[in-house]
PDB file of N, CA and C in Angstrom:
ATOM      1  N   MET A 210       0.842  -1.168   0.000  1.00  0.00           N
ATOM      2  CA  MET A 210       0.000   0.000   0.000  1.00  0.00           C
ATOM      3  C   MET A 210       0.895   1.241   0.000  1.00  0.00           C
ATOM      4  N   LYS A 211       0.661   2.097  -0.947  1.00  0.00           N
ATOM      5  CA  LYS A 211       1.473   3.311  -1.070  1.00  0.00           C
ATOM      6  C   LYS A 211       0.806   4.457  -0.302  1.00  0.00           C
ATOM      7  N   LEU A 212       1.596   5.173   0.449  1.00  0.00           N
ATOM      8  CA  LEU A 212       1.090   6.297   1.221  1.00  0.00           C
ATOM      9  C   LEU A 212       1.062   7.562   0.374  1.00  0.00           C
ATOM     10  N   THR A 213       0.062   8.395   0.616  1.00  0.00           N
ATOM     11  CA  THR A 213       0.021   9.687  -0.054  1.00  0.00           C
ATOM     12  C   THR A 213       0.999  10.634   0.638  1.00  0.00           C
ATOM     13  N   ALA A 214       1.192  11.785   0.044  1.00  0.00           N
ATOM     14  CA  ALA A 214       2.133  12.755   0.616  1.00  0.00           C
ATOM     15  C   ALA A 214       1.663  13.225   1.995  1.00  0.00           C
ATOM     16  N   TYR A 215       0.357  13.454   2.145  1.00  0.00           N
ATOM     17  CA  TYR A 215      -0.147  13.904   3.443  1.00  0.00           C
ATOM     18  C   TYR A 215      -0.017  12.813   4.500  1.00  0.00           C
ATOM     19  N   GLU A 216      -0.227  11.566   4.104  1.00  0.00           N
ATOM     20  CA  GLU A 216      -0.054  10.479   5.068  1.00  0.00           C
ATOM     21  C   GLU A 216       1.398  10.345   5.496  1.00  0.00           C
ATOM     22  N   ARG A 217       2.314  10.455   4.557  1.00  0.00           N
ATOM     23  CA  ARG A 217       3.745  10.387   4.902  1.00  0.00           C
ATOM     24  C   ARG A 217       4.132  11.544   5.808  1.00  0.00           C
ATOM     25  N   HIS A 218       3.644  12.743   5.489  1.00  0.00           N
ATOM     26  CA  HIS A 218       4.037  13.924   6.259  1.00  0.00           C
ATOM     27  C   HIS A 218       3.406  13.955   7.630  1.00  0.00           C
ATOM     28  N   SER A 219       2.386  13.137   7.872  1.00  0.00           N
ATOM     29  CA  SER A 219       1.804  13.102   9.210  1.00  0.00           C
ATOM     30  C   SER A 219       2.171  11.829   9.964  1.00  0.00           C
ATOM     31  N   LEU A 220       2.252  10.685   9.285  1.00  0.00           N
ATOM     32  CA  LEU A 220       2.531   9.435   9.983  1.00  0.00           C
ATOM     33  C   LEU A 220       4.001   9.281  10.368  1.00  0.00           C
ATOM     34  N   ILE A 221       4.904   9.735   9.551  1.00  0.00           N
ATOM     35  CA  ILE A 221       6.331   9.605   9.878  1.00  0.00           C
ATOM     36  C   ILE A 221       6.695  10.421  11.118  1.00  0.00           C
ATOM     37  N   PRO A 222       6.296  11.710  11.223  1.00  0.00           N
ATOM     38  CA  PRO A 222       6.598  12.427  12.477  1.00  0.00           C
ATOM     39  C   PRO A 222       5.889  11.839  13.694  1.00  0.00           C
ATOM     40  N   LEU A 223       4.676  11.300  13.510  1.00  0.00           N
ATOM     41  CA  LEU A 223       3.998  10.655  14.640  1.00  0.00           C
ATOM     42  C   LEU A 223       4.774   9.428  15.103  1.00  0.00           C
ATOM     43  N   GLY A 224       5.273   8.644  14.171  1.00  0.00           N
ATOM     44  CA  GLY A 224       6.078   7.484  14.537  1.00  0.00           C
ATOM     45  C   GLY A 224       7.370   7.870  15.227  1.00  0.00           C
ATOM     46  N   ILE A 225       8.006   8.912  14.737  1.00  0.00           N
ATOM     47  CA  ILE A 225       9.245   9.379  15.371  1.00  0.00           C
ATOM     48  C   ILE A 225       8.960   9.904  16.774  1.00  0.00           C
ATOM     49  N   GLY A 226       7.882  10.666  16.920  1.00  0.00           N
ATOM     50  CA  GLY A 226       7.532  11.207  18.235  1.00  0.00           C
ATOM     51  C   GLY A 226       7.215  10.114  19.240  1.00  0.00           C
ATOM     52  N   VAL A 227       6.474   9.102  18.818  1.00  0.00           N
ATOM     53  CA  VAL A 227       6.158   7.986  19.715  1.00  0.00           C
ATOM     54  C   VAL A 227       7.432   7.227  20.075  1.00  0.00           C
ATOM     55  N   SER A 228       8.325   7.052  19.116  1.00  0.00           N
ATOM     56  CA  SER A 228       9.592   6.368  19.403  1.00  0.00           C
ATOM     57  C   SER A 228      10.427   7.160  20.407  1.00  0.00           C
ATOM     58  N   LEU A 229      10.457   8.474  20.268  1.00  0.00           N
ATOM     59  CA  LEU A 229      11.206   9.303  21.226  1.00  0.00           C
ATOM     60  C   LEU A 229      10.613   9.212  22.625  1.00  0.00           C
ATOM     61  N   LEU A 230       9.283   9.214  22.721  1.00  0.00           N
ATOM     62  CA  LEU A 230       8.662   9.080  24.038  1.00  0.00           C
ATOM     63  C   LEU A 230       8.900   7.697  24.633  1.00  0.00           C
ATOM     64  N   LEU A 231       8.928   6.679  23.787  1.00  0.00           N
ATOM     65  CA  LEU A 231       9.207   5.333  24.270  1.00  0.00           C
ATOM     66  C   LEU A 231      10.633   5.231  24.802  1.00  0.00           C
ATOM     67  N   VAL A 232      11.589   5.780  24.077  1.00  0.00           N
ATOM     68  CA  VAL A 232      12.983   5.777  24.539  1.00  0.00           C
ATOM     69  C   VAL A 232      13.093   6.569  25.841  1.00  0.00           C
ATOM     70  N   ASN A 233      12.382   7.691  25.913  1.00  0.00           N
ATOM     71  CA  ASN A 233      12.425   8.513  27.125  1.00  0.00           C
ATOM     72  C   ASN A 233      11.866   7.751  28.314  1.00  0.00           C
ATOM     73  N   SER A 234      10.779   7.019  28.128  1.00  0.00           N
ATOM     74  CA  SER A 234      10.189   6.312  29.263  1.00  0.00           C
ATOM     75  C   SER A 234      10.998   5.069  29.638  1.00  0.00           C
ATOM     76  N   LEU A 235      11.575   4.378  28.662  1.00  0.00           N
ATOM     77  CA  LEU A 235      12.352   3.172  28.979  1.00  0.00           C
ATOM     78  C   LEU A 235      13.701   3.490  29.593  1.00  0.00           C
ATOM     79  N   CYS A 236      14.313   4.602  29.203  1.00  0.00           N
ATOM     80  CA  CYS A 236      15.655   4.952  29.689  1.00  0.00           C
ATOM     81  C   CYS A 236      15.622   6.088  30.701  1.00  0.00           C
ATOM     82  N   ARG A 237      14.509   6.296  31.349  1.00  0.00           N
ATOM     83  CA  ARG A 237      14.368   7.427  32.263  1.00  0.00           C
ATOM     84  C   ARG A 237      15.411   7.407  33.382  1.00  0.00           C
ATOM     85  N   SER A 238      15.723   6.241  33.888  1.00  0.00           N
ATOM     86  CA  SER A 238      16.676   6.187  35.006  1.00  0.00           C
ATOM     87  C   SER A 238      18.113   6.447  34.553  1.00  0.00           C
ATOM     88  N   PHE A 239      18.410   6.272  33.266  1.00  0.00           N
ATOM     89  CA  PHE A 239      19.770   6.477  32.765  1.00  0.00           C
ATOM     90  C   PHE A 239      20.013   7.887  32.247  1.00  0.00           C
ATOM     91  N   LEU A 240      18.951   8.642  31.997  1.00  0.00           N
ATOM     92  CA  LEU A 240      19.094   9.971  31.396  1.00  0.00           C
ATOM     93  C   LEU A 240      19.085  11.057  32.454  1.00  0.00           C
ATOM     94  N   ASP A 241      19.860  12.106  32.223  1.00  0.00           N
ATOM     95  CA  ASP A 241      19.772  13.256  33.118  1.00  0.00           C
ATOM     96  C   ASP A 241      18.640  14.171  32.643  1.00  0.00           C
ATOM     97  N   ASP A 242      18.423  15.251  33.376  1.00  0.00           N
ATOM     98  CA  ASP A 242      17.274  16.117  33.103  1.00  0.00           C
ATOM     99  C   ASP A 242      17.331  16.753  31.719  1.00  0.00           C
ATOM    100  N   PHE A 243      18.521  17.083  31.248  1.00  0.00           N
ATOM    101  CA  PHE A 243      18.631  17.711  29.928  1.00  0.00           C
ATOM    102  C   PHE A 243      18.098  16.786  28.837  1.00  0.00           C
ATOM    103  N   TRP A 244      18.521  15.528  28.855  1.00  0.00           N
ATOM    104  CA  TRP A 244      18.114  14.603  27.796  1.00  0.00           C
ATOM    105  C   TRP A 244      16.649  14.231  27.906  1.00  0.00           C
ATOM    106  N   LYS A 245      16.112  14.170  29.128  1.00  0.00           N
ATOM    107  CA  LYS A 245      14.674  13.926  29.279  1.00  0.00           C
ATOM    108  C   LYS A 245      13.885  15.067  28.647  1.00  0.00           C
ATOM    109  N   GLY A 246      14.289  16.287  28.940  1.00  0.00           N
ATOM    110  CA  GLY A 246      13.616  17.447  28.365  1.00  0.00           C
ATOM    111  C   GLY A 246      13.808  17.541  26.858  1.00  0.00           C
ATOM    112  N   PHE A 247      15.001  17.209  26.403  1.00  0.00           N
ATOM    113  CA  PHE A 247      15.284  17.247  24.966  1.00  0.00           C
ATOM    114  C   PHE A 247      14.415  16.251  24.204  1.00  0.00           C
ATOM    115  N   LEU A 248      14.329  15.010  24.701  1.00  0.00           N
ATOM    116  CA  LEU A 248      13.516  14.001  24.028  1.00  0.00           C
ATOM    117  C   LEU A 248      12.035  14.367  24.049  1.00  0.00           C
ATOM    118  N   CYS A 249      11.558  14.887  25.176  1.00  0.00           N
ATOM    119  CA  CYS A 249      10.153  15.304  25.247  1.00  0.00           C
ATOM    120  C   CYS A 249       9.898  16.484  24.307  1.00  0.00           C
ATOM    121  N   GLY A 250      10.823  17.418  24.225  1.00  0.00           N
ATOM    122  CA  GLY A 250      10.675  18.560  23.325  1.00  0.00           C
ATOM    123  C   GLY A 250      10.685  18.153  21.865  1.00  0.00           C
ATOM    124  N   MET A 251      11.566  17.229  21.510  1.00  0.00           N
ATOM    125  CA  MET A 251      11.598  16.744  20.126  1.00  0.00           C
ATOM    126  C   MET A 251      10.320  15.990  19.780  1.00  0.00           C
ATOM    127  N   ALA A 252       9.806  15.200  20.714  1.00  0.00           N
ATOM    128  CA  ALA A 252       8.550  14.490  20.478  1.00  0.00           C
ATOM    129  C   ALA A 252       7.407  15.483  20.311  1.00  0.00           C
ATOM    130  N   LEU A 253       7.395  16.534  21.127  1.00  0.00           N
ATOM    131  CA  LEU A 253       6.361  17.555  21.005  1.00  0.00           C
ATOM    132  C   LEU A 253       6.436  18.254  19.653  1.00  0.00           C
ATOM    133  N   MET A 254       7.629  18.554  19.185  1.00  0.00           N
ATOM    134  CA  MET A 254       7.773  19.193  17.871  1.00  0.00           C
ATOM    135  C   MET A 254       7.295  18.267  16.758  1.00  0.00           C
ATOM    136  N   CYS A 255       7.571  16.978  16.857  1.00  0.00           N
ATOM    137  CA  CYS A 255       7.081  16.021  15.849  1.00  0.00           C
ATOM    138  C   CYS A 255       5.560  15.966  15.850  1.00  0.00           C
ATOM    139  N   PHE A 256       4.951  15.954  17.035  1.00  0.00           N
ATOM    140  CA  PHE A 256       3.493  15.930  17.117  1.00  0.00           C
ATOM    141  C   PHE A 256       2.881  17.213  16.566  1.00  0.00           C
ATOM    142  N   LEU A 257       3.495  18.351  16.857  1.00  0.00           N
ATOM    143  CA  LEU A 257       2.978  19.620  16.336  1.00  0.00           C
ATOM    144  C   LEU A 257       3.107  19.690  14.820  1.00  0.00           C
ATOM    145  N   TYR A 258       4.208  19.163  14.275  1.00  0.00           N
ATOM    146  CA  TYR A 258       4.372  19.132  12.817  1.00  0.00           C
ATOM    147  C   TYR A 258       3.297  18.262  12.161  1.00  0.00           C
ATOM    148  N   ALA A 259       3.034  17.093  12.758  1.00  0.00           N
ATOM    149  CA  ALA A 259       2.000  16.209  12.217  1.00  0.00           C
ATOM    150  C   ALA A 259       0.627  16.862  12.327  1.00  0.00           C
ATOM    151  N   LEU A 260       0.350  17.544  13.429  1.00  0.00           N
ATOM    152  CA  LEU A 260      -0.930  18.236  13.589  1.00  0.00           C
ATOM    153  C   LEU A 260      -1.078  19.342  12.561  1.00  0.00           C
ATOM    154  N   TRP A 261      -0.026  20.099  12.334  1.00  0.00           N
ATOM    155  CA  TRP A 261      -0.075  21.177  11.345  1.00  0.00           C
ATOM    156  C   TRP A 261      -0.301  20.618   9.939  1.00  0.00           C
ATOM    157  N   THR A 262       0.310  19.492   9.617  1.00  0.00           N
ATOM    158  CA  THR A 262       0.101  18.852   8.318  1.00  0.00           C
ATOM    159  C   THR A 262      -1.350  18.415   8.155  1.00  0.00           C
ATOM    160  N   LEU A 263      -1.931  17.855   9.212  1.00  0.00           N
ATOM    161  CA  LEU A 263      -3.338  17.456   9.134  1.00  0.00           C
ATOM    162  C   LEU A 263      -4.259  18.658   8.989  1.00  0.00           C
ATOM    163  N   VAL A 264      -3.953  19.752   9.668  1.00  0.00           N
ATOM    164  CA  VAL A 264      -4.759  20.971   9.536  1.00  0.00           C
ATOM    165  C   VAL A 264      -4.702  21.486   8.106  1.00  0.00           C
ATOM    166  N   LEU A 265      -3.520  21.513   7.517  1.00  0.00           N
ATOM    167  CA  LEU A 265      -3.396  21.957   6.123  1.00  0.00           C
ATOM    168  C   LEU A 265      -4.131  21.028   5.173  1.00  0.00           C
ATOM    169  N   PHE A 266      -4.072  19.725   5.432  1.00  0.00           N
ATOM    170  CA  PHE A 266      -4.767  18.753   4.599  1.00  0.00           C
ATOM    171  C   PHE A 266      -6.270  19.010   4.607  1.00  0.00           C
ATOM    172  N   PHE A 267      -6.860  19.168   5.797  1.00  0.00           N
ATOM    173  CA  PHE A 267      -8.299  19.400   5.875  1.00  0.00           C
ATOM    174  C   PHE A 267      -8.678  20.766   5.323  1.00  0.00           C
ATOM    175  N   LYS A 268      -7.824  21.751   5.518  1.00  0.00           N
ATOM    176  CA  LYS A 268      -8.099  23.083   4.986  1.00  0.00           C
ATOM    177  C   LYS A 268      -8.146  23.051   3.455  1.00  0.00           C
ATOM    178  N   ARG A 269      -7.190  22.367   2.844  1.00  0.00           N
ATOM    179  CA  ARG A 269      -7.170  22.276   1.380  1.00  0.00           C
ATOM    180  C   ARG A 269      -8.328  21.431   0.860  1.00  0.00           C
ATOM    181  N   ASN A 270      -8.701  20.381   1.580  1.00  0.00           N
ATOM    182  CA  ASN A 270      -9.837  19.569   1.161  1.00  0.00           C
ATOM    183  C   ASN A 270     -11.134  20.348   1.237  1.00  0.00           C
ATOM    184  N   PHE A 271     -11.346  21.101   2.301  1.00  0.00           N
ATOM    185  CA  PHE A 271     -12.562  21.895   2.423  1.00  0.00           C
ATOM    186  C   PHE A 271     -12.616  22.979   1.355  1.00  0.00           C
ATOM    187  N   LYS A 272     -11.455  23.531   1.031  1.00  0.00           N
ATOM    188  CA  LYS A 272     -11.399  24.563  -0.002  1.00  0.00           C
ATOM    189  C   LYS A 272     -11.717  23.963  -1.376  1.00  0.00           C
ATOM    190  N   HIS A 273     -11.226  22.763  -1.625  1.00  0.00           N
ATOM    191  CA  HIS A 273     -11.422  22.132  -2.944  1.00  0.00           C
ATOM    192  C   HIS A 273     -12.800  21.505  -3.086  1.00  0.00           C
ATOM    193  N   TYR A 274     -13.271  20.791  -2.057  1.00  0.00           N
ATOM    194  CA  TYR A 274     -14.519  20.057  -2.165  1.00  0.00           C
ATOM    195  C   TYR A 274     -15.714  20.766  -1.528  1.00  0.00           C
ATOM    196  N   GLY A 275     -15.492  21.829  -0.811  1.00  0.00           N
ATOM    197  CA  GLY A 275     -16.582  22.542  -0.141  1.00  0.00           C
ATOM    198  C   GLY A 275     -16.848  21.938   1.235  1.00  0.00           C
ATOM    199  N   ASN A 276     -17.786  22.519   1.921  1.00  0.00           N
ATOM    200  CA  ASN A 276     -18.082  22.095   3.295  1.00  0.00           C
ATOM    201  C   ASN A 276     -19.111  20.985   3.369  1.00  0.00           C
ATOM    202  N   SER A 277     -19.694  20.577   2.256  1.00  0.00           N
ATOM    203  CA  SER A 277     -20.733  19.551   2.318  1.00  0.00           C
ATOM    204  C   SER A 277     -20.186  18.157   2.161  1.00  0.00           C
TER     205      SER A 277
END
């Protein structure tokens, strides 16, 4: 199954963000505060990028197909 551009631009950052949070939770005892904050911040940026891509996708769809 081939992914569309919008699916790639939203699913890849979501996967990266979830992976960063997983590494952060599994290695919490080995990381100092800087790396915990860094991993959480990078995951947040990935989630925000994916959210922004989805907003643009729906905005362009509503513009092209209308609100009905």
